[in-house]
Tab-separated table of C-alpha atoms in Angstrom:
chain	number	residue	atom	x	y	z
A	1	UNK	CA	-33.305	-79.133	-77.908
A	2	UNK	CA	-32.244	-76.165	-75.835
A	3	UNK	CA	-35.011	-73.493	-75.138
A	4	UNK	CA	-34.182	-70.058	-75.178
A	5	UNK	CA	-34.101	-69.806	-71.328
A	6	UNK	CA	-31.749	-73.029	-71.170
A	7	UNK	CA	-29.548	-71.628	-73.679
A	8	UNK	CA	-29.342	-68.131	-71.542
A	9	UNK	CA	-28.746	-69.874	-68.311
A	10	UNK	CA	-25.964	-71.823	-69.793
A	11	UNK	CA	-24.415	-68.881	-71.151
A	12	UNK	CA	-24.618	-67.126	-67.741
A	13	UNK	CA	-22.805	-70.204	-66.115
A	14	UNK	CA	-20.090	-70.344	-69.012
A	15	UNK	CA	-19.671	-66.489	-68.404
A	16	UNK	CA	-19.095	-67.270	-64.509
A	17	UNK	CA	-16.797	-69.905	-65.186
A	18	UNK	CA	-14.732	-67.863	-67.342
A	19	UNK	CA	-14.392	-65.078	-64.835
A	20	UNK	CA	-13.142	-67.578	-62.232
A	21	UNK	CA	-10.730	-69.003	-64.612
A	22	UNK	CA	-9.242	-65.351	-65.552
A	23	UNK	CA	-9.148	-64.798	-61.593
A	24	UNK	CA	-7.478	-67.995	-61.141
A	25	UNK	CA	-4.898	-67.134	-63.715
A	26	UNK	CA	-4.261	-63.702	-62.439
A	27	UNK	CA	-3.707	-65.067	-58.878
A	28	UNK	CA	-1.491	-67.816	-60.255
A	29	UNK	CA	0.479	-65.346	-62.486
A	30	UNK	CA	1.002	-62.724	-59.227
A	31	UNK	CA	4.794	-63.132	-58.056
A	32	UNK	CA	5.166	-64.105	-54.533
A	33	UNK	CA	6.146	-61.675	-51.730
A	34	UNK	CA	9.919	-60.623	-51.374
A	35	UNK	CA	11.232	-61.841	-48.227
A	36	UNK	CA	14.004	-60.806	-45.711
A	37	UNK	CA	13.948	-57.042	-46.511
A	38	UNK	CA	16.825	-55.703	-44.517
A	39	UNK	CA	19.200	-52.742	-44.020
A	40	UNK	CA	22.685	-53.201	-45.596
A	41	UNK	CA	23.892	-49.500	-45.308
A	42	UNK	CA	22.672	-46.248	-43.779
A	43	UNK	CA	23.564	-42.694	-43.438
A	44	UNK	CA	22.003	-39.518	-41.972
A	45	UNK	CA	20.442	-38.795	-45.492
A	46	UNK	CA	20.283	-42.152	-47.299
A	47	UNK	CA	19.148	-45.918	-46.655
A	48	UNK	CA	20.195	-48.873	-48.695
A	49	UNK	CA	18.153	-52.152	-48.700
A	50	UNK	CA	18.235	-55.454	-49.656
A	51	UNK	CA	15.860	-58.306	-50.057
A	52	UNK	CA	15.349	-61.944	-51.260
A	53	UNK	CA	13.798	-62.168	-54.938
A	54	UNK	CA	10.524	-63.012	-55.227
A	55	UNK	CA	9.339	-66.430	-57.006
A	56	UNK	CA	7.046	-66.241	-60.075
A	57	UNK	CA	9.212	-64.452	-62.515
A	58	UNK	CA	9.205	-60.856	-61.641
A	59	UNK	CA	9.898	-57.953	-63.846
A	60	UNK	CA	10.519	-55.431	-61.324
A	61	UNK	CA	9.850	-54.274	-57.701
A	62	UNK	CA	7.868	-51.247	-56.046
A	63	UNK	CA	9.549	-49.747	-52.846
A	64	UNK	CA	7.276	-47.820	-50.638
A	65	UNK	CA	8.203	-46.024	-47.201
A	66	UNK	CA	6.510	-43.671	-44.993
A	67	UNK	CA	8.410	-41.127	-42.554
A	68	UNK	CA	6.644	-41.809	-39.095
A	69	UNK	CA	4.205	-39.140	-37.564
A	70	UNK	CA	3.317	-37.637	-40.978
A	71	UNK	CA	0.774	-38.021	-43.788
A	72	UNK	CA	3.212	-38.232	-46.904
A	73	UNK	CA	4.555	-41.544	-48.205
A	74	UNK	CA	7.016	-42.212	-50.937
A	75	UNK	CA	7.381	-44.953	-53.567
A	76	UNK	CA	9.895	-45.915	-56.098
A	77	UNK	CA	9.404	-48.292	-59.215
A	78	UNK	CA	12.687	-50.377	-59.497
A	79	UNK	CA	13.737	-52.983	-62.024
A	80	UNK	CA	14.631	-56.555	-61.549
A	81	UNK	CA	16.878	-55.985	-58.642
A	82	UNK	CA	17.149	-57.203	-55.037
A	83	UNK	CA	18.644	-53.798	-53.654
A	84	UNK	CA	18.083	-50.011	-53.615
A	85	UNK	CA	19.333	-46.608	-52.059
A	86	UNK	CA	16.747	-44.254	-51.186
A	87	UNK	CA	17.531	-40.690	-50.626
A	88	UNK	CA	14.329	-38.780	-51.154
A	89	UNK	CA	12.744	-37.416	-47.674
A	90	UNK	CA	15.488	-38.980	-45.840
A	91	UNK	CA	16.797	-36.816	-42.916
A	92	UNK	CA	18.922	-37.276	-39.996
A	93	UNK	CA	17.353	-39.109	-36.919
A	94	UNK	CA	14.335	-39.841	-39.380
A	95	UNK	CA	12.131	-42.870	-38.660
A	96	UNK	CA	10.806	-44.637	-41.689
A	97	UNK	CA	8.803	-47.963	-42.334
A	98	UNK	CA	9.749	-49.812	-45.755
A	99	UNK	CA	8.105	-52.362	-47.546
A	100	UNK	CA	8.569	-53.864	-51.192
A	101	UNK	CA	6.350	-55.613	-53.716
A	102	UNK	CA	7.221	-57.817	-56.688
A	103	UNK	CA	5.326	-56.870	-60.022
A	104	UNK	CA	5.683	-59.343	-63.254
A	105	UNK	CA	5.511	-58.244	-66.852
A	106	UNK	CA	1.548	-58.261	-67.057
A	107	UNK	CA	1.588	-55.669	-63.917
A	108	UNK	CA	0.458	-58.329	-61.398
A	109	UNK	CA	1.515	-57.167	-57.924
A	110	UNK	CA	2.596	-59.499	-54.890
A	111	UNK	CA	1.753	-58.875	-51.517
A	112	UNK	CA	3.926	-56.756	-49.501
A	113	UNK	CA	7.317	-57.794	-47.829
A	114	UNK	CA	7.770	-57.897	-44.192
A	115	UNK	CA	7.588	-54.233	-42.761
A	116	UNK	CA	10.740	-52.833	-42.005
A	117	UNK	CA	11.087	-49.673	-39.415
A	118	UNK	CA	14.469	-47.990	-39.862
A	119	UNK	CA	15.894	-44.808	-37.898
A	120	UNK	CA	18.708	-42.863	-39.543
A	121	UNK	CA	21.542	-41.688	-37.528
A	122	UNK	CA	22.455	-38.148	-36.471
A	123	UNK	CA	25.861	-38.073	-37.728
A	124	UNK	CA	28.054	-39.566	-40.392
A	125	UNK	CA	30.968	-40.390	-38.139
A	126	UNK	CA	31.509	-41.482	-34.781
A	127	UNK	CA	28.753	-43.026	-32.814
A	128	UNK	CA	25.977	-43.603	-35.124
A	129	UNK	CA	24.130	-46.536	-33.408
A	130	UNK	CA	20.800	-45.439	-32.081
A	131	UNK	CA	19.494	-46.343	-28.424
A	132	UNK	CA	16.893	-48.970	-28.359
A	133	UNK	CA	13.217	-47.817	-28.323
A	134	UNK	CA	11.825	-47.196	-24.741
A	135	UNK	CA	9.225	-49.987	-24.118
A	136	UNK	CA	5.789	-50.271	-22.764
A	137	UNK	CA	4.837	-46.562	-22.580
A	138	UNK	CA	1.894	-46.201	-20.250
A	139	UNK	CA	-0.695	-43.820	-19.436
A	140	UNK	CA	-1.055	-44.301	-15.639
A	141	UNK	CA	-3.253	-41.592	-14.997
A	142	UNK	CA	-4.661	-37.887	-15.757
A	143	UNK	CA	-4.539	-34.888	-13.507
A	144	UNK	CA	-4.765	-31.355	-13.230
A	145	UNK	CA	-1.249	-30.877	-14.489
A	146	UNK	CA	-1.636	-33.335	-17.483
A	147	UNK	CA	-1.163	-36.927	-18.262
A	148	UNK	CA	1.283	-39.061	-16.174
A	149	UNK	CA	3.282	-41.305	-18.679
A	150	UNK	CA	6.005	-43.968	-17.502
A	151	UNK	CA	8.069	-46.380	-19.682
A	152	UNK	CA	10.812	-48.838	-19.506
A	153	UNK	CA	14.393	-47.668	-20.028
A	154	UNK	CA	16.443	-47.774	-23.470
A	155	UNK	CA	19.773	-49.149	-23.559
A	156	UNK	CA	22.707	-47.646	-25.539
A	157	UNK	CA	26.070	-48.854	-26.697
A	158	UNK	CA	27.653	-45.396	-25.632
A	159	UNK	CA	25.798	-42.914	-23.128
A	160	UNK	CA	22.279	-42.887	-22.884
A	161	UNK	CA	21.273	-38.915	-22.015
A	162	UNK	CA	17.647	-39.114	-21.750
A	163	UNK	CA	14.287	-39.143	-23.591
A	164	UNK	CA	12.079	-36.784	-25.709
A	165	UNK	CA	8.481	-36.894	-25.163
A	166	UNK	CA	6.235	-36.107	-28.145
A	167	UNK	CA	2.463	-35.110	-28.770
A	168	UNK	CA	1.272	-36.433	-31.926
A	169	UNK	CA	-2.202	-35.594	-33.490
A	170	UNK	CA	-2.645	-38.745	-35.117
A	171	UNK	CA	-2.275	-37.520	-38.602
A	172	UNK	CA	-0.378	-34.569	-39.419
A	173	UNK	CA	1.559	-32.754	-36.782
A	174	UNK	CA	4.206	-34.179	-34.133
A	175	UNK	CA	5.652	-31.717	-31.449
A	176	UNK	CA	8.225	-32.068	-28.617
A	177	UNK	CA	6.837	-31.479	-25.093
A	178	UNK	CA	10.087	-31.880	-23.283
A	179	UNK	CA	12.941	-34.019	-22.191
A	180	UNK	CA	13.737	-35.989	-19.109
A	181	UNK	CA	16.360	-38.063	-17.799
A	182	UNK	CA	14.020	-40.368	-15.886
A	183	UNK	CA	11.515	-42.852	-17.215
A	184	UNK	CA	8.199	-40.811	-16.308
A	185	UNK	CA	6.867	-37.638	-17.493
A	186	UNK	CA	3.857	-35.327	-16.855
A	187	UNK	CA	2.537	-34.218	-20.482
A	188	UNK	CA	0.412	-31.257	-20.812
A	189	UNK	CA	-2.825	-32.141	-22.694
A	190	UNK	CA	-3.122	-29.705	-25.551
A	191	UNK	CA	-5.713	-29.034	-28.249
A	192	UNK	CA	-4.783	-30.475	-31.793
A	193	UNK	CA	-6.033	-30.049	-35.166
A	194	UNK	CA	-7.584	-33.432	-35.426
A	195	UNK	CA	-8.953	-33.594	-32.006
A	196	UNK	CA	-6.648	-36.619	-31.191
A	197	UNK	CA	-4.177	-36.710	-28.160
A	198	UNK	CA	-1.267	-39.141	-28.483
A	199	UNK	CA	2.112	-39.454	-26.898
A	200	UNK	CA	4.953	-41.195	-27.603
A	201	UNK	CA	8.854	-41.243	-26.421
A	202	UNK	CA	12.269	-41.415	-28.178
A	203	UNK	CA	15.714	-41.939	-26.365
A	204	UNK	CA	18.660	-39.998	-26.962
A	205	UNK	CA	22.190	-40.613	-26.724
A	206	UNK	CA	25.410	-38.263	-26.209
A	207	UNK	CA	26.083	-38.337	-29.777
A	208	UNK	CA	22.739	-36.957	-30.624
A	209	UNK	CA	21.076	-40.139	-32.090
A	210	UNK	CA	17.454	-40.764	-31.568
A	211	UNK	CA	15.859	-44.091	-31.018
A	212	UNK	CA	12.845	-45.617	-32.752
A	213	UNK	CA	9.565	-44.371	-31.127
A	214	UNK	CA	7.972	-46.183	-28.432
A	215	UNK	CA	4.293	-47.300	-28.799
A	216	UNK	CA	1.707	-44.576	-28.748
A	217	UNK	CA	-0.744	-44.041	-25.983
A	218	UNK	CA	-3.742	-41.692	-26.155
A	219	UNK	CA	-6.172	-39.753	-23.733
A	220	UNK	CA	-9.551	-38.589	-24.380
A	221	UNK	CA	-9.198	-35.797	-21.762
A	222	UNK	CA	-9.636	-32.469	-23.101
A	223	UNK	CA	-7.382	-29.505	-22.499
A	224	UNK	CA	-8.231	-27.594	-19.415
A	225	UNK	CA	-10.289	-24.596	-19.741
A	226	UNK	CA	-8.107	-21.257	-18.750
A	227	UNK	CA	-9.860	-19.634	-15.936
A	228	UNK	CA	-11.740	-16.398	-16.957
A	229	UNK	CA	-10.165	-13.046	-16.795
A	230	UNK	CA	-11.889	-10.471	-14.691
A	231	UNK	CA	-11.085	-7.775	-17.335
A	232	UNK	CA	-10.327	-7.175	-20.926
A	233	UNK	CA	-7.945	-4.413	-22.210
A	234	UNK	CA	-7.911	-3.146	-25.772
A	235	UNK	CA	-4.740	-1.155	-26.663
A	236	UNK	CA	-4.625	0.851	-30.047
A	237	UNK	CA	-2.566	3.465	-31.393
A	238	UNK	CA	-4.715	6.125	-32.668
A	239	UNK	CA	-1.895	8.725	-33.901
A	240	UNK	CA	1.645	8.297	-34.597
A	241	UNK	CA	4.337	10.447	-36.104
A	242	UNK	CA	8.218	9.961	-36.021
A	243	UNK	CA	9.013	9.831	-32.412
A	244	UNK	CA	5.756	10.472	-30.954
A	245	UNK	CA	2.386	8.723	-30.522
A	246	UNK	CA	-1.219	8.853	-29.122
A	247	UNK	CA	-2.856	5.645	-27.758
A	248	UNK	CA	-6.409	4.768	-26.595
A	249	UNK	CA	-6.609	2.204	-23.841
A	250	UNK	CA	-10.171	0.498	-23.313
A	251	UNK	CA	-10.562	-1.169	-19.986
A	252	UNK	CA	-13.534	-3.497	-19.646
A	253	UNK	CA	-14.854	-5.079	-16.410
A	254	UNK	CA	-15.726	-8.775	-17.323
A	255	UNK	CA	-16.267	-9.861	-13.535
A	256	UNK	CA	-19.599	-10.225	-11.794
A	257	UNK	CA	-18.905	-7.592	-9.236
A	258	UNK	CA	-18.228	-3.903	-9.402
A	259	UNK	CA	-14.612	-2.633	-9.387
A	260	UNK	CA	-14.144	0.067	-6.802
A	261	UNK	CA	-11.133	1.775	-7.544
A	262	UNK	CA	-8.510	0.443	-9.832
A	263	UNK	CA	-4.700	0.308	-10.789
A	264	UNK	CA	-3.848	-0.849	-14.389
A	265	UNK	CA	-0.634	-2.032	-15.135
A	266	UNK	CA	0.630	-2.024	-18.925
A	267	UNK	CA	3.793	-3.665	-20.217
A	268	UNK	CA	4.505	-1.650	-23.218
A	269	UNK	CA	6.221	-3.650	-26.334
A	270	UNK	CA	8.552	-0.872	-27.512
A	271	UNK	CA	10.806	1.883	-25.779
A	272	UNK	CA	8.027	4.481	-25.121
A	273	UNK	CA	7.974	6.929	-22.713
A	274	UNK	CA	4.876	8.399	-21.554
A	275	UNK	CA	4.574	12.054	-21.168
A	276	UNK	CA	1.070	12.782	-20.424
A	277	UNK	CA	-2.513	10.990	-20.002
A	278	UNK	CA	-6.213	11.532	-19.727
A	279	UNK	CA	-8.828	9.763	-17.560
A	280	UNK	CA	-6.087	8.226	-15.403
A	281	UNK	CA	-3.032	9.249	-13.232
A	282	UNK	CA	0.058	7.535	-14.701
A	283	UNK	CA	3.556	6.471	-13.699
A	284	UNK	CA	6.181	4.554	-15.483
A	285	UNK	CA	9.225	2.232	-14.655
A	286	UNK	CA	11.022	0.996	-17.456
A	287	UNK	CA	8.432	-0.466	-19.858
A	288	UNK	CA	5.773	-0.772	-17.266
A	289	UNK	CA	3.100	2.034	-16.984
A	290	UNK	CA	0.800	2.163	-14.117
A	291	UNK	CA	-2.658	3.738	-14.654
A	292	UNK	CA	-4.692	4.695	-11.681
A	293	UNK	CA	-8.353	6.067	-11.611
A	294	UNK	CA	-9.437	9.557	-11.291
A	295	UNK	CA	-12.026	10.253	-8.499
A	296	UNK	CA	-14.987	10.443	-10.932
A	297	UNK	CA	-14.109	6.924	-12.733
A	298	UNK	CA	-13.154	4.851	-9.841
A	299	UNK	CA	-16.127	2.722	-10.309
A	300	UNK	CA	-16.677	0.374	-13.128
A	301	UNK	CA	-19.752	-1.764	-13.178
A	302	UNK	CA	-19.797	-5.332	-14.392
A	303	UNK	CA	-19.818	-5.394	-18.219
A	304	UNK	CA	-19.032	-1.779	-18.364
A	305	UNK	CA	-15.817	-0.179	-19.727
A	306	UNK	CA	-13.754	3.233	-19.611
A	307	UNK	CA	-11.598	4.745	-22.225
A	308	UNK	CA	-7.997	6.169	-21.104
A	309	UNK	CA	-5.614	7.836	-23.299
A	310	UNK	CA	-1.629	7.998	-23.506
A	311	UNK	CA	0.743	10.527	-25.364
A	312	UNK	CA	4.321	9.871	-25.333
A	313	UNK	CA	7.460	9.561	-27.398
A	314	UNK	CA	9.895	6.543	-28.538
A	315	UNK	CA	13.093	6.314	-30.240
A	316	UNK	CA	13.013	2.888	-32.201
A	317	UNK	CA	9.699	1.142	-31.495
A	318	UNK	CA	6.191	1.974	-30.926
A	319	UNK	CA	4.903	-1.565	-30.508
A	320	UNK	CA	1.600	-2.048	-28.540
A	321	UNK	CA	1.313	-3.418	-24.917
A	322	UNK	CA	2.141	-7.026	-24.427
A	323	UNK	CA	0.270	-7.761	-21.167
A	324	UNK	CA	-2.060	-5.936	-19.031
A	325	UNK	CA	-3.104	-6.521	-15.099
A	326	UNK	CA	-6.092	-5.028	-13.234
A	327	UNK	CA	-5.238	-4.603	-9.592
A	328	UNK	CA	-2.788	-7.354	-9.661
A	329	UNK	CA	-4.925	-9.821	-11.801
A	330	UNK	CA	-3.917	-10.586	-15.528
A	331	UNK	CA	-6.292	-9.294	-18.110
A	332	UNK	CA	-7.128	-10.537	-21.336
A	333	UNK	CA	-5.384	-8.452	-23.947
A	334	UNK	CA	-7.372	-7.727	-27.028
C-alpha cells in the first residue's frame, strides 16, 4: 500500500518524466538547419538568396538580415520555399549579414543556417564586382596624432583606387575619417556616444564599388584634451534695425597672468561695416575687425573681463562673429 508521501514522490517522478518526454518530442520535431545559403542575384537595391531545404518537414522559413555597423535588423517570414529576394533596407554599397531558419507547422524553429555576408554593388551596369576585403587590420600604436593603422592590400578585377577608413562607435554610428591609396593610416581618436572607439577599412575601385569591411580594431585611448585658451569672447547683438546694429563684446582673461596691452581680432559672420566703437579703438579689413585697448583698460587681470561695443551697418547679413583671437592667440568664442 502506497503512503501519501510515496504517492506524492511518484507523482513528481511522473511529472518530471512527462516534461522530458515533451522536450524530447519538441526537439525531435524541430526541423534541421537549412544549408548552403548563397547569393544567386544581386543589384544595388536587392539581394536574391537560395538555400538547401531543411529536413524534418518544414512549413516555412524565417529570413533575418542585419546591415553592418548599425542597430536595426530585418526579418521576413516565408513560405515553404528555398529562394527569396529582399529589398527592404538594401542600398548601394551596403554590407549585410543573412541567415535563414526553418519553421515547422507547430512553430518549432531550427537552428540558423550558415551566416552569409554580402555587399551590394554601386551600379546596375558595368563593373559590379567589389574589391576583396582589406585583411589583417592592425593597430600598431597610438601617438599624439592618433591611432596608427595598417592592413594588407585588397585586390580587384578592375582598378583598385584606394581605401576608406571609418570610425565605429560599436553600436549606432559609423563615420568616414578619410581615404588613402596606401595600406596605412593615422586615424584621429574622437569621442563617441557609446565611449567605444573602433576602426575598420573598406577598399574602393574605379567604378565606386566598396568591399566588405575589414576586421575591426579598437583603442582605449581617450581623445586628446584641447589646450586651454587664454581668453573667452562673448559676442552679442544688443540692438538691430534694417541696415544697422549695435553689438556688445565681452572679453575675459582666462589665463593665469595679467594681460598688459591687448589687440582683439574678430571675424564677423556677415557683411557688417563698423562705423564706431566704445572702450576700444578699431580698424576693419574685410570681415576682420581689430580692436585695441584704450589707455585706461590696457590691463586685464586673470579672471577679469572688460566690455566693448560696436556700432555699424550691414546690407544682407548681421551674423555674429565666427572667430576671435587675443594678441594672436585664439580665444574661446561663447
